[in-house]
mmCIF file of C-alpha atoms in Angstrom:
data_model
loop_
_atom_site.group_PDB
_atom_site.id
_atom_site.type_symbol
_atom_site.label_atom_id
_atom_site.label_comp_id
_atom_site.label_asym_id
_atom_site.label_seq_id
_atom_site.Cartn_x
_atom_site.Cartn_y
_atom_site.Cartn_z
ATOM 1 C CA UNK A 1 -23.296 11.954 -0.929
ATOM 2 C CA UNK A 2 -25.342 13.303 -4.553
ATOM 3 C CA UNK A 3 -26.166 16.416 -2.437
ATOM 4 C CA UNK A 4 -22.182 16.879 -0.867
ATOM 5 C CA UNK A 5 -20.914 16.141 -4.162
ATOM 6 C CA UNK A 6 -22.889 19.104 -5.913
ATOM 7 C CA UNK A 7 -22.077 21.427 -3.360
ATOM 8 C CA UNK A 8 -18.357 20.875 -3.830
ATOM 9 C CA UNK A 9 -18.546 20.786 -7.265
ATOM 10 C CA UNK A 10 -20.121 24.369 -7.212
ATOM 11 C CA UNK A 11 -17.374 25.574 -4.609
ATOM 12 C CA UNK A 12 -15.310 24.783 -7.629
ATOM 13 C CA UNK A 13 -16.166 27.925 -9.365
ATOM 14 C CA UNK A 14 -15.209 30.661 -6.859
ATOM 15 C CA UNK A 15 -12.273 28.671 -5.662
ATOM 16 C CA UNK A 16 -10.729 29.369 -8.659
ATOM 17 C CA UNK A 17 -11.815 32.781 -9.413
ATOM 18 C CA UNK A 18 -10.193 34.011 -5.549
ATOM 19 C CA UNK A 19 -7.245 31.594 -6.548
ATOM 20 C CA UNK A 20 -6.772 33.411 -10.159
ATOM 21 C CA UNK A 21 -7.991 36.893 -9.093
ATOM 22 C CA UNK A 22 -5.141 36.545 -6.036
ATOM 23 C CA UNK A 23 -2.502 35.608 -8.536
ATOM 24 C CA UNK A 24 -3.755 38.302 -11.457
ATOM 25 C CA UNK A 25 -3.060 40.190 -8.204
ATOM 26 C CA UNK A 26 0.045 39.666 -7.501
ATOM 27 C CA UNK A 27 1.488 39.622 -11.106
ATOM 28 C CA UNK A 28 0.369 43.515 -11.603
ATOM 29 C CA UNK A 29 2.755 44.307 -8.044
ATOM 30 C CA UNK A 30 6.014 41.927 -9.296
ATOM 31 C CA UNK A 31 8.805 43.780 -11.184
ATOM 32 C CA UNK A 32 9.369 43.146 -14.485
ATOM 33 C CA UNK A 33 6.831 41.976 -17.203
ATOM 34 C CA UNK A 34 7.077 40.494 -20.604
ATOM 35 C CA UNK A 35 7.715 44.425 -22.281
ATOM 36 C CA UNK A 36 10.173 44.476 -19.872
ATOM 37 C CA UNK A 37 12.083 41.289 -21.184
ATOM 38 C CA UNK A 38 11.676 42.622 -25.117
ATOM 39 C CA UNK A 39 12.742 45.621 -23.982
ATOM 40 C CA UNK A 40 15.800 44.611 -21.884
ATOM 41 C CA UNK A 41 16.431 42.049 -25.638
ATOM 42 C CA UNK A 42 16.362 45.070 -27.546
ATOM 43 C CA UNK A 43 18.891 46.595 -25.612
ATOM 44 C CA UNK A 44 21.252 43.755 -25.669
ATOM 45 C CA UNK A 45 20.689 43.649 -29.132
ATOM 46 C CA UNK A 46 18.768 40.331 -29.661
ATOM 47 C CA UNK A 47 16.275 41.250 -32.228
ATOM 48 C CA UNK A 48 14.467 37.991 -31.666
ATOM 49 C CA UNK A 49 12.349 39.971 -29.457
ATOM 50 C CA UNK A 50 10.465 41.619 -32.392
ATOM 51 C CA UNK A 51 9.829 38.582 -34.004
ATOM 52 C CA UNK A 52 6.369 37.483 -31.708
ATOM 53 C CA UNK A 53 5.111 41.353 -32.519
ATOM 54 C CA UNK A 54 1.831 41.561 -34.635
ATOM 55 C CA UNK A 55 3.107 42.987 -37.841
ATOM 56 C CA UNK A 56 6.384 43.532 -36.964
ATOM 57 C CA UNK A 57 7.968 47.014 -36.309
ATOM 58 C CA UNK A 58 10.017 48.790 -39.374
ATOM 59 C CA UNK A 59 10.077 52.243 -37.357
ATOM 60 C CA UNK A 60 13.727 53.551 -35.518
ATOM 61 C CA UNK A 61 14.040 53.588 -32.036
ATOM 62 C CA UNK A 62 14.176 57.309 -31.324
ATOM 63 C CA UNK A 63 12.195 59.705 -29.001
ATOM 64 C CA UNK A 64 9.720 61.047 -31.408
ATOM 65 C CA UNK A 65 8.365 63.490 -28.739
ATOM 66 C CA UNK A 66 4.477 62.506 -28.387
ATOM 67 C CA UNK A 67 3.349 60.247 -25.330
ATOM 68 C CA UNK A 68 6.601 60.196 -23.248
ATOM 69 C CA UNK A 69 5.106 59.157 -20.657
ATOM 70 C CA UNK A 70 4.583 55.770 -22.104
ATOM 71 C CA UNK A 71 8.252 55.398 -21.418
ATOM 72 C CA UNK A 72 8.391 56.202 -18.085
ATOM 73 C CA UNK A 73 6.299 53.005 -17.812
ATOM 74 C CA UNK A 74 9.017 50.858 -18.699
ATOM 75 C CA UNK A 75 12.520 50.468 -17.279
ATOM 76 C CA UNK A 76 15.296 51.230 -20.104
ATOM 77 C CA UNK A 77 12.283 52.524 -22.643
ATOM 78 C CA UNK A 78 14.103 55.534 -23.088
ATOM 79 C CA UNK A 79 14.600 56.325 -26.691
ATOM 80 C CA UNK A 80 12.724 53.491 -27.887
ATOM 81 C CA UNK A 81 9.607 54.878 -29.861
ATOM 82 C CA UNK A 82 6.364 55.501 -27.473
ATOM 83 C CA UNK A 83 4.178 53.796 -30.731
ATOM 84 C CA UNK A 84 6.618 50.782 -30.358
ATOM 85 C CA UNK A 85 5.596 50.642 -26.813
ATOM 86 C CA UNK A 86 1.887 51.258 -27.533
ATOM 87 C CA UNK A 87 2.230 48.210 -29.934
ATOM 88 C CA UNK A 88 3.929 45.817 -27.450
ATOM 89 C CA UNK A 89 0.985 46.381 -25.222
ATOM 90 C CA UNK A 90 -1.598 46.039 -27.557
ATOM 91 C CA UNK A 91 0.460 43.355 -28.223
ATOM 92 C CA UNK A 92 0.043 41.321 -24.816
ATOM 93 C CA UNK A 93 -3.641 43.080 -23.590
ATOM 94 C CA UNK A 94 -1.428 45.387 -21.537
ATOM 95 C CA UNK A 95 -3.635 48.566 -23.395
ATOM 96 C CA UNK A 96 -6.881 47.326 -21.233
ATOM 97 C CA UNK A 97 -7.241 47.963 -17.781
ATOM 98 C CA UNK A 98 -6.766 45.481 -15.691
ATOM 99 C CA UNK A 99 -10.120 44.411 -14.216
ATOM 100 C CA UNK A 100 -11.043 44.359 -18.174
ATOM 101 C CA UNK A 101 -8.397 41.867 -18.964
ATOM 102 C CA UNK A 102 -8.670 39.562 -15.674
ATOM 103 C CA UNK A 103 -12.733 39.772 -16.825
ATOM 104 C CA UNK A 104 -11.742 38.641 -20.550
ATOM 105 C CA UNK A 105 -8.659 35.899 -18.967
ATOM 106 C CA UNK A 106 -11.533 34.383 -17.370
ATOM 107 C CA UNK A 107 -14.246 34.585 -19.566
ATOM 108 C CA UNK A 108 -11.713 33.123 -22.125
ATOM 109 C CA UNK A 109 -10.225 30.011 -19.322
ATOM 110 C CA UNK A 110 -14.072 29.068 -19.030
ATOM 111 C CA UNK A 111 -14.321 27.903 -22.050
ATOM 112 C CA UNK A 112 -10.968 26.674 -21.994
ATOM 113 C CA UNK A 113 -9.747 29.008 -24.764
ATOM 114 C CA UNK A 114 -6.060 30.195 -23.115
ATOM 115 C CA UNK A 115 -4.506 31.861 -26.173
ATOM 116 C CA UNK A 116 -1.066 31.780 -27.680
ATOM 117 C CA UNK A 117 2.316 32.102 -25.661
ATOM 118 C CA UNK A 118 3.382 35.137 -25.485
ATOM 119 C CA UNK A 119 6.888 33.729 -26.707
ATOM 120 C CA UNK A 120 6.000 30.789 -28.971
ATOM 121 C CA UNK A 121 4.212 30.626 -32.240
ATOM 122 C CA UNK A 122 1.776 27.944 -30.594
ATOM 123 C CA UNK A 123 -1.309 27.770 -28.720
ATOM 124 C CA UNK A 124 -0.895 27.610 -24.708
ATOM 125 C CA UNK A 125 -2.942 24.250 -24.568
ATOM 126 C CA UNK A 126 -1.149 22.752 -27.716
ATOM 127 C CA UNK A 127 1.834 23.064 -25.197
ATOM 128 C CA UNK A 128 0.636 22.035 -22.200
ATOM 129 C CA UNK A 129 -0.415 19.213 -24.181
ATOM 130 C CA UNK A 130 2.774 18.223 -26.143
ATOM 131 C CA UNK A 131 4.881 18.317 -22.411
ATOM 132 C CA UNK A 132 2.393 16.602 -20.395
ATOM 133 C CA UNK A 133 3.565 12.691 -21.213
ATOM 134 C CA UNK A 134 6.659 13.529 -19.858
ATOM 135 C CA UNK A 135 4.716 14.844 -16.480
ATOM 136 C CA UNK A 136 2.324 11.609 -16.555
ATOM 137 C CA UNK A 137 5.120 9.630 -16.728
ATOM 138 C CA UNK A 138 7.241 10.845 -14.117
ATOM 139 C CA UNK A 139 4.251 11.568 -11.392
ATOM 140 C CA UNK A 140 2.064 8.601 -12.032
ATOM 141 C CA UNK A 141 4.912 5.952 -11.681
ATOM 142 C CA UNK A 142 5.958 7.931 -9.275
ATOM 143 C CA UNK A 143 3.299 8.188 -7.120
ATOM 144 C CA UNK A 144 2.182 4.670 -7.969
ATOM 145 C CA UNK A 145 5.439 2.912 -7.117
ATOM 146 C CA UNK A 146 5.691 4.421 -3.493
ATOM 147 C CA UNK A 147 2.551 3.514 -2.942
ATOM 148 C CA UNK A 148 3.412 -0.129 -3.912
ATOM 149 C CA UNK A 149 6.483 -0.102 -1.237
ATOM 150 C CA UNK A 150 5.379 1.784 0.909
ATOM 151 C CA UNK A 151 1.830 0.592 2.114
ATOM 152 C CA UNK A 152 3.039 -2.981 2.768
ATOM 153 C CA UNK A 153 6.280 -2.003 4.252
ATOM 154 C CA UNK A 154 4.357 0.244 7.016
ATOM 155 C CA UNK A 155 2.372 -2.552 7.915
ATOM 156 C CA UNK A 156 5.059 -4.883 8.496
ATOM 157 C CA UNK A 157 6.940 -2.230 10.544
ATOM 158 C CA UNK A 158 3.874 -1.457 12.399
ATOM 159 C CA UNK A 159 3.468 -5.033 13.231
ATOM 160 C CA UNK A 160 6.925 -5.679 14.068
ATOM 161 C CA UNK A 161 7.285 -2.747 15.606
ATOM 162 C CA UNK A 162 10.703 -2.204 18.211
ATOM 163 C CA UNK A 163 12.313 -5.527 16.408
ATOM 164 C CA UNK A 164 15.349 -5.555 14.820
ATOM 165 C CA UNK A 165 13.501 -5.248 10.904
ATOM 166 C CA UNK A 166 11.739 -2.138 11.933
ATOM 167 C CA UNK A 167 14.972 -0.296 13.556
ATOM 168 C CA UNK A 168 16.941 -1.141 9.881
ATOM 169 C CA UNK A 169 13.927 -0.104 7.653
ATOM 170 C CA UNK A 170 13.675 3.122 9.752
ATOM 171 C CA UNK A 171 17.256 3.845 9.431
ATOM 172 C CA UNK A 172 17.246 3.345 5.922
ATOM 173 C CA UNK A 173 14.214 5.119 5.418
ATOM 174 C CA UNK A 174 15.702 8.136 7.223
ATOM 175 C CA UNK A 175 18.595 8.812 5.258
ATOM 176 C CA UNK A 176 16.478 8.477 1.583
ATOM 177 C CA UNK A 177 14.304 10.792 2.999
ATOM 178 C CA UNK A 178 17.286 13.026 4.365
ATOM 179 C CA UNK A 179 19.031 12.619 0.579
ATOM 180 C CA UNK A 180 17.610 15.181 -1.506
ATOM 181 C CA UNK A 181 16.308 14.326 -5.026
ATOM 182 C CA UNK A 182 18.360 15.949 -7.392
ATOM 183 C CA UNK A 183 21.537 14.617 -4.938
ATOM 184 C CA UNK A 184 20.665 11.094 -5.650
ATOM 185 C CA UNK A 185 19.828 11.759 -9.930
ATOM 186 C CA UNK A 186 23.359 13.142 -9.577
ATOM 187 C CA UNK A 187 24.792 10.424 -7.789
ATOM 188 C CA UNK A 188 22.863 7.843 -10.452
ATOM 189 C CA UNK A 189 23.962 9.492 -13.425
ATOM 190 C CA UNK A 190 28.029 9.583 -12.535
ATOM 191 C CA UNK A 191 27.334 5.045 -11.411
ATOM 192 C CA UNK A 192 25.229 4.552 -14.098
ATOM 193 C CA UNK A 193 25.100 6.706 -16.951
ATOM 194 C CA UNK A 194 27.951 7.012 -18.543
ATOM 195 C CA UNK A 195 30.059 9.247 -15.768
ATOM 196 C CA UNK A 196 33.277 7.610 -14.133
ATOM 197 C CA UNK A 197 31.382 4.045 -13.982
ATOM 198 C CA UNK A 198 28.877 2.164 -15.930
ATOM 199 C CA UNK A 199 26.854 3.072 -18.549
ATOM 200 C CA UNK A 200 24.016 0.471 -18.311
ATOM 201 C CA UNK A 201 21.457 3.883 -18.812
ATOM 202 C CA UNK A 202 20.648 6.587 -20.822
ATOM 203 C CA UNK A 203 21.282 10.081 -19.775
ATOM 204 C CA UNK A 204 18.406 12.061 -21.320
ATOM 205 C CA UNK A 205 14.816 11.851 -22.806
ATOM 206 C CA UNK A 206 12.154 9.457 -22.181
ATOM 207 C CA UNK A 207 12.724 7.299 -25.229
ATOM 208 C CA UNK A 208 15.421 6.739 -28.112
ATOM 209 C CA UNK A 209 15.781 8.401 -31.432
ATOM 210 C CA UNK A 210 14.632 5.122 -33.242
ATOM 211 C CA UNK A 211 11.753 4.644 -31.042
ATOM 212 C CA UNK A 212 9.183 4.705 -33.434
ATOM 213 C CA UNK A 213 11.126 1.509 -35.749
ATOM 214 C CA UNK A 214 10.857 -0.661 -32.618
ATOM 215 C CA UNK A 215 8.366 -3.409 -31.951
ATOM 216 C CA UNK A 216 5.723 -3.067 -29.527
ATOM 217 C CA UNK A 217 7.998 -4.938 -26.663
ATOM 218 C CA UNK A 218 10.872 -3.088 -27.219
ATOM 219 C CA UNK A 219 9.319 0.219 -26.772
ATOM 220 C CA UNK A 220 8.380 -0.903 -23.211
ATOM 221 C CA UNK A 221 11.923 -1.949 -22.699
ATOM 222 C CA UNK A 222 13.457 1.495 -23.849
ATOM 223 C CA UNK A 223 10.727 3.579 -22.068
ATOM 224 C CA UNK A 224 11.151 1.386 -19.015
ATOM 225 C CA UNK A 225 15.344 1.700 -19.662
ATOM 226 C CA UNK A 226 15.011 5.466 -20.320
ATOM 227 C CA UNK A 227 12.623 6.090 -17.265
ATOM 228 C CA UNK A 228 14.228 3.969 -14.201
ATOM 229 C CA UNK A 229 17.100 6.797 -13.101
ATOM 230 C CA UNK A 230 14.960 9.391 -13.032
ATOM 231 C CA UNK A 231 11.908 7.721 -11.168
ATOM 232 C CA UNK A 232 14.740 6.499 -8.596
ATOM 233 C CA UNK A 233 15.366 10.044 -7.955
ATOM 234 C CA UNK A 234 11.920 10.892 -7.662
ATOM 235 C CA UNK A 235 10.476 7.559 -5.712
ATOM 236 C CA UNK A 236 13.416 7.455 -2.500
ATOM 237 C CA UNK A 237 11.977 10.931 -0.460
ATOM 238 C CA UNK A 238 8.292 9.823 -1.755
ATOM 239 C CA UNK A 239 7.973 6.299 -0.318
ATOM 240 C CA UNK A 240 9.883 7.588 2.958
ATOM 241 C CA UNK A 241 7.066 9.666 3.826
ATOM 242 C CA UNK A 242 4.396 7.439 3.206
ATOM 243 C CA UNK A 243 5.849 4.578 4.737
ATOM 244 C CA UNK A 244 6.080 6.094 8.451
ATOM 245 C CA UNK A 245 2.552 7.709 7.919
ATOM 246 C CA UNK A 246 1.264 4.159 7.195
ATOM 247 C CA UNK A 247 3.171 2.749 10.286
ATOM 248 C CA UNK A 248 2.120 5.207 12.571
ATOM 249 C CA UNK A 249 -1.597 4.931 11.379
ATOM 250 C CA UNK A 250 -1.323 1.241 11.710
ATOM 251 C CA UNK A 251 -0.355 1.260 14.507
ATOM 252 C CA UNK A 252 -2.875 3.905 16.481
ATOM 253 C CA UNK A 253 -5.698 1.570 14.877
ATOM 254 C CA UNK A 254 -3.928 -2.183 16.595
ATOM 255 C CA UNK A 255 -4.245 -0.172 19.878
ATOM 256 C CA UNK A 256 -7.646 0.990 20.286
ATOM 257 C CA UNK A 257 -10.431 -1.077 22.256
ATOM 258 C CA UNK A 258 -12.078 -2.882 18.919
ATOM 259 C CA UNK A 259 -9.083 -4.494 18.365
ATOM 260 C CA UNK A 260 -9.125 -6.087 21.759
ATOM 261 C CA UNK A 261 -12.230 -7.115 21.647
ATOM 262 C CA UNK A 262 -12.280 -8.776 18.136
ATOM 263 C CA UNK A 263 -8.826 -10.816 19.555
ATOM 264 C CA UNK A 264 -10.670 -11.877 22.328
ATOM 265 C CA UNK A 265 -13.359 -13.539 20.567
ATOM 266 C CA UNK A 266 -10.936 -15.728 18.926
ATOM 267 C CA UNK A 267 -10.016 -13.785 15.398
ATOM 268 C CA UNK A 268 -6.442 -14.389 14.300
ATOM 269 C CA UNK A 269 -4.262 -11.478 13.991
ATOM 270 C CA UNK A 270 -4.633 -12.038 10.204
ATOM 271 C CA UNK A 271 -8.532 -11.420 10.529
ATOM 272 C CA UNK A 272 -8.328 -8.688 12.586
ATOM 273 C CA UNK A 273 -5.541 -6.705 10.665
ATOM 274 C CA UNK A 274 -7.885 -7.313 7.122
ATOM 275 C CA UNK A 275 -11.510 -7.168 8.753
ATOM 276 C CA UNK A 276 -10.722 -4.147 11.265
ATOM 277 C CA UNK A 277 -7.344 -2.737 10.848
ATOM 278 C CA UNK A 278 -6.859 -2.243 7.369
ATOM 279 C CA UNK A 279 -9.519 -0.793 6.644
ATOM 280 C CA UNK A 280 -9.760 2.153 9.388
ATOM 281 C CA UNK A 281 -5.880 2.946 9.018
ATOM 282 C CA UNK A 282 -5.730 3.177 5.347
ATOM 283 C CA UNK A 283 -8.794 6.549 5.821
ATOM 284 C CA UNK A 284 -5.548 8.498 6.502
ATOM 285 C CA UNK A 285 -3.047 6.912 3.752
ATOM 286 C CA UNK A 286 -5.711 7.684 1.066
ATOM 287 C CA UNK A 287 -6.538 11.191 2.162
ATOM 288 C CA UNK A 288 -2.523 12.326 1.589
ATOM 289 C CA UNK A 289 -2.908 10.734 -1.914
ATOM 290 C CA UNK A 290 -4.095 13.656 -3.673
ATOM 291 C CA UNK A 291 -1.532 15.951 -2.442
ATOM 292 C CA UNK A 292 1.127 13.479 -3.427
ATOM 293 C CA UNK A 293 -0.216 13.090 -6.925
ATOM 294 C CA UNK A 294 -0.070 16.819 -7.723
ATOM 295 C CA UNK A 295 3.195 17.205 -6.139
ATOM 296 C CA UNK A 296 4.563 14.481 -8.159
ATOM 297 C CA UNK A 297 2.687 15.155 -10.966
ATOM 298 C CA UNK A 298 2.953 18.830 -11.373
ATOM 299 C CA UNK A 299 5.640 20.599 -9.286
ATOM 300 C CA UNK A 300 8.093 17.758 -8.005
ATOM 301 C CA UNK A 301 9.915 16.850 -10.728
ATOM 302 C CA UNK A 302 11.360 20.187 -11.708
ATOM 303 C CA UNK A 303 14.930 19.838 -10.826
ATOM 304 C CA UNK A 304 14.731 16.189 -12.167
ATOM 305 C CA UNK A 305 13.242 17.122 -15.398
ATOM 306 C CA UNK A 306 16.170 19.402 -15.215
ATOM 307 C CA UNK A 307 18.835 17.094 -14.731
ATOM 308 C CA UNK A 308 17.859 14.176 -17.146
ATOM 309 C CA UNK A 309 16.780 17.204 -19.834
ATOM 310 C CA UNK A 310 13.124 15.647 -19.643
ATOM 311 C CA UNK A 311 11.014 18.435 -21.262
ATOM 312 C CA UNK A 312 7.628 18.457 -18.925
ATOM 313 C CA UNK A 313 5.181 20.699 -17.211
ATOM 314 C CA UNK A 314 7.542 20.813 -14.546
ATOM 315 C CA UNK A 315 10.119 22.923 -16.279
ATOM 316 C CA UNK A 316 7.708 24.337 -18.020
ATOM 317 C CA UNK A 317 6.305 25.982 -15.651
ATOM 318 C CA UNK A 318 9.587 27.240 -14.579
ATOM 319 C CA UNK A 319 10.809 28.423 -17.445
ATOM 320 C CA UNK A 320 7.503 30.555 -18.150
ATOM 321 C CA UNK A 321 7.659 32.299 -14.700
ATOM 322 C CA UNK A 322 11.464 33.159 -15.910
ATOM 323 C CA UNK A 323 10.798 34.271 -19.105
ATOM 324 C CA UNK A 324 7.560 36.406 -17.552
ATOM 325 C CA UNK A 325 5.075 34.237 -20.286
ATOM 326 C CA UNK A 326 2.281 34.971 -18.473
ATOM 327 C CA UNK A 327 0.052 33.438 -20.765
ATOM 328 C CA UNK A 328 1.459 30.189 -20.039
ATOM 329 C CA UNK A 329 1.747 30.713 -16.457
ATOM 330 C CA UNK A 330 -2.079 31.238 -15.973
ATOM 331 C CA UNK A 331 -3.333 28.936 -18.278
ATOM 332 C CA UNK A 332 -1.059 26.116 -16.188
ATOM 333 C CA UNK A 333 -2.137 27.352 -12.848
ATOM 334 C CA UNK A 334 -5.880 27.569 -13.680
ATOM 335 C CA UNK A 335 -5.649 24.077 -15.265
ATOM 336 C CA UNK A 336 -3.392 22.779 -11.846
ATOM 337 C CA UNK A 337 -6.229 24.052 -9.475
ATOM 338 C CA UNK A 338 -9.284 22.548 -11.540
ATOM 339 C CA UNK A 339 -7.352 19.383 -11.401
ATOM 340 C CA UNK A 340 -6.453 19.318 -7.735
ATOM 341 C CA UNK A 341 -10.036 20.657 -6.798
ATOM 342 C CA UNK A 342 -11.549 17.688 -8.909
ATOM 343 C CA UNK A 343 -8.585 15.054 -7.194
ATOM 344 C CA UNK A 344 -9.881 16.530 -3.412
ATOM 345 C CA UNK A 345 -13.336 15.714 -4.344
ATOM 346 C CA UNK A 346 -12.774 12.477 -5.335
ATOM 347 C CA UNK A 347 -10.561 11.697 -2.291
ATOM 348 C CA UNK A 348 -13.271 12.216 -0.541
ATOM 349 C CA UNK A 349 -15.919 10.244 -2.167
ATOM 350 C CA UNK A 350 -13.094 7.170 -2.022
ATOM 351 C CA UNK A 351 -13.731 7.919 1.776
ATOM 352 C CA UNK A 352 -16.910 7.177 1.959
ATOM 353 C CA UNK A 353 -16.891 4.062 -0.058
ATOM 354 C CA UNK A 354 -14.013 2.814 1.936
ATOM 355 C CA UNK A 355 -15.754 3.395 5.151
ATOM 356 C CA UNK A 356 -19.663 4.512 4.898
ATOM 357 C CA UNK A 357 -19.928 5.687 8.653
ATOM 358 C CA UNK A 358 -18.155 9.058 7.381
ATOM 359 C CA UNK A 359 -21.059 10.872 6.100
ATOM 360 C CA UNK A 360 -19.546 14.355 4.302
ATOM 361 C CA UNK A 361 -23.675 14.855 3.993
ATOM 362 C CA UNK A 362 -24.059 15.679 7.413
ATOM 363 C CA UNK A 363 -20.761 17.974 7.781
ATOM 364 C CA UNK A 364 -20.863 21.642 7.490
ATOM 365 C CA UNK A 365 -18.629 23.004 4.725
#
């Protein structure tokens, strides 16, 4: 596995160049840019916009008659001054051709060096950083939790599979998975946070405003009060889908020929689920963990973030595609894909240690 293992690591690299040069791509081609959005401030008369400019501009806003074309550029540039423009591009890179600036954005993300917002007086990291507890809360618990129901709750459906316990489960497990998320953090906060019922939770944030004056106990109380709604929201679709996968695996492992044969040299049903079983059906639960721990963890708590005003990557993310910060947007995607690349790797090298007959070695890529 040394030699597979080196070979994926070094796929690494122009994964994420095609991945970035594919997005770099299709940012130049999408309407609307972060000039734009000063420009379209300026215009509605929210001088904020100036404020992230290097030196500020003192100059009025008139057509001084030199380099009009620089507003053609620019939806609703017109009359704005064409050295204005030139310094809102110099500004965001914009004054480099684009091959030169995808060359430098990568150059730069190697070293992990991804710059300033283009919106916030902060470094791009420094933010990823300050929003990613929220994120680590949210998908790790997340992910963890459904994995805690849902694993044992397959087996015991695929073993009692057609009785009475497995129709219930399935119905049940049907309509959480038929609920959507942000339905059900609705439908929690009106019971239980404060709307027409009881107000046993809090509606927002991940911990109180006295958090830091509490003991070491009660800070796991109020980050364990603060976080149940929200990963109740998050964990009904989650452990849905996991549960049936781990069912139907289970059960195309207890009817294949090795499983005959160990019953009929006496093992109990115990011994053969734990020797044989377990072992062969779980290859397929632990190869969909990956993709649920990025989901979770980076893109599906959005609308929950949302709702419970939980400031993560999640909305984030969101907010920077809105706002056209493409700094930001870059920075989180290029960090996203490293992560997930390194995740799929080590999926597959939990693979081999569960069972050691799959040799990636031997595979082409």
């Amino acid at each position: 596995m040394f030699v597979y293992t080196l070979r994926r690591l070094f796929l690494i690299i122009p994964t994420i160049l095609g991945i970035m040069a594919i997005s770099f791509l299709i940012i130049q081609f999408a309407p609307g840019g972060p000039i734009e959005r000063i420009i379209s401030q300026i215009d509605g008369t929210d001088n904020s916009a100036l404020s992230r400019v290097s030196g500020g501009f003192n100059g009025d806003f008139t057509q001084s008659g030199q380099n009009a074309d620089i507003n053609n550029k620019y939806r609703g540039s017109q009359g704005l001054d064409p050295e204005f423009i030139l310094e809102l591009e110099k500004q965001f890179g914009f004054d480099k051709p684009p091959l030169e600036r995808f060359y430098q954005m990568i150059t730069n993300y190697i070293r992990f060096d991804f710059g300033e917002s283009y919106y916030r007086d902060i470094r791009v990291i420094d933010l990823i950083i300050e929003k990613l507890p929220v994120s680590i809360s949210l998908g790790l618990w997340m992910t963890l939790i459904s994995y805690l129901i849902s694993i044992p709750l397959g087996m015991m459906k695929a073993i009692r599979d057609g009785t009475k316990f497995d129709l219930w489960t399935s119905t049940i497990i049907v309509i959480s998975y038929a609920l959507p998320g942000f339905l059900v953090a609705i439908f929690l906060i009106i019971f239980f946070a404060g709307g027409s019922y009881f107000d046993w939770f809090p509606l927002r944030g991940l911990t109180s405003d006295n958090f830091n004056e509490l003991s070491i106990l009660g800070k796991v109380i109020d980050y364990i009060w603060h976080i149940t709604l929200p990963l109740l929201s998050m964990v009904l679709a989650a452990f849905a889908t996991t549960t049936l996968l781990t069912k139907n695996s289970f059960l195309d492992e207890i009817g294949k020929q090795y499983v005959l044969t160990a019953r009929a040299k006496g093992l109990t049903e115990k011994q053969v689920l734990k020797r044989h079983v377990f072992r062969n059906a779980m290859l397929i639960i632990v190869s969909g963990f990956p993709a649920a721990f990025i989901s979770a963890f980076f893109t599906g708590s959005l609308l929950i973030e949302t709702i419970f005003s939980l400031d993560g990557l999640g909305l984030l993310s969101f907010e920077s595609i809105v706002n056209r910060d493409y700094a930001v947007v870059f920075a989180s995607l290029y960090i996203f894909s490293f992560i997930g690349l390194i995740i799929n790797l080590i999926s597959d090298l939990i693979y081999h240690w569960i069972d050691p007959r799959i040799d990636f070695e031997k595979r082409e890529l």
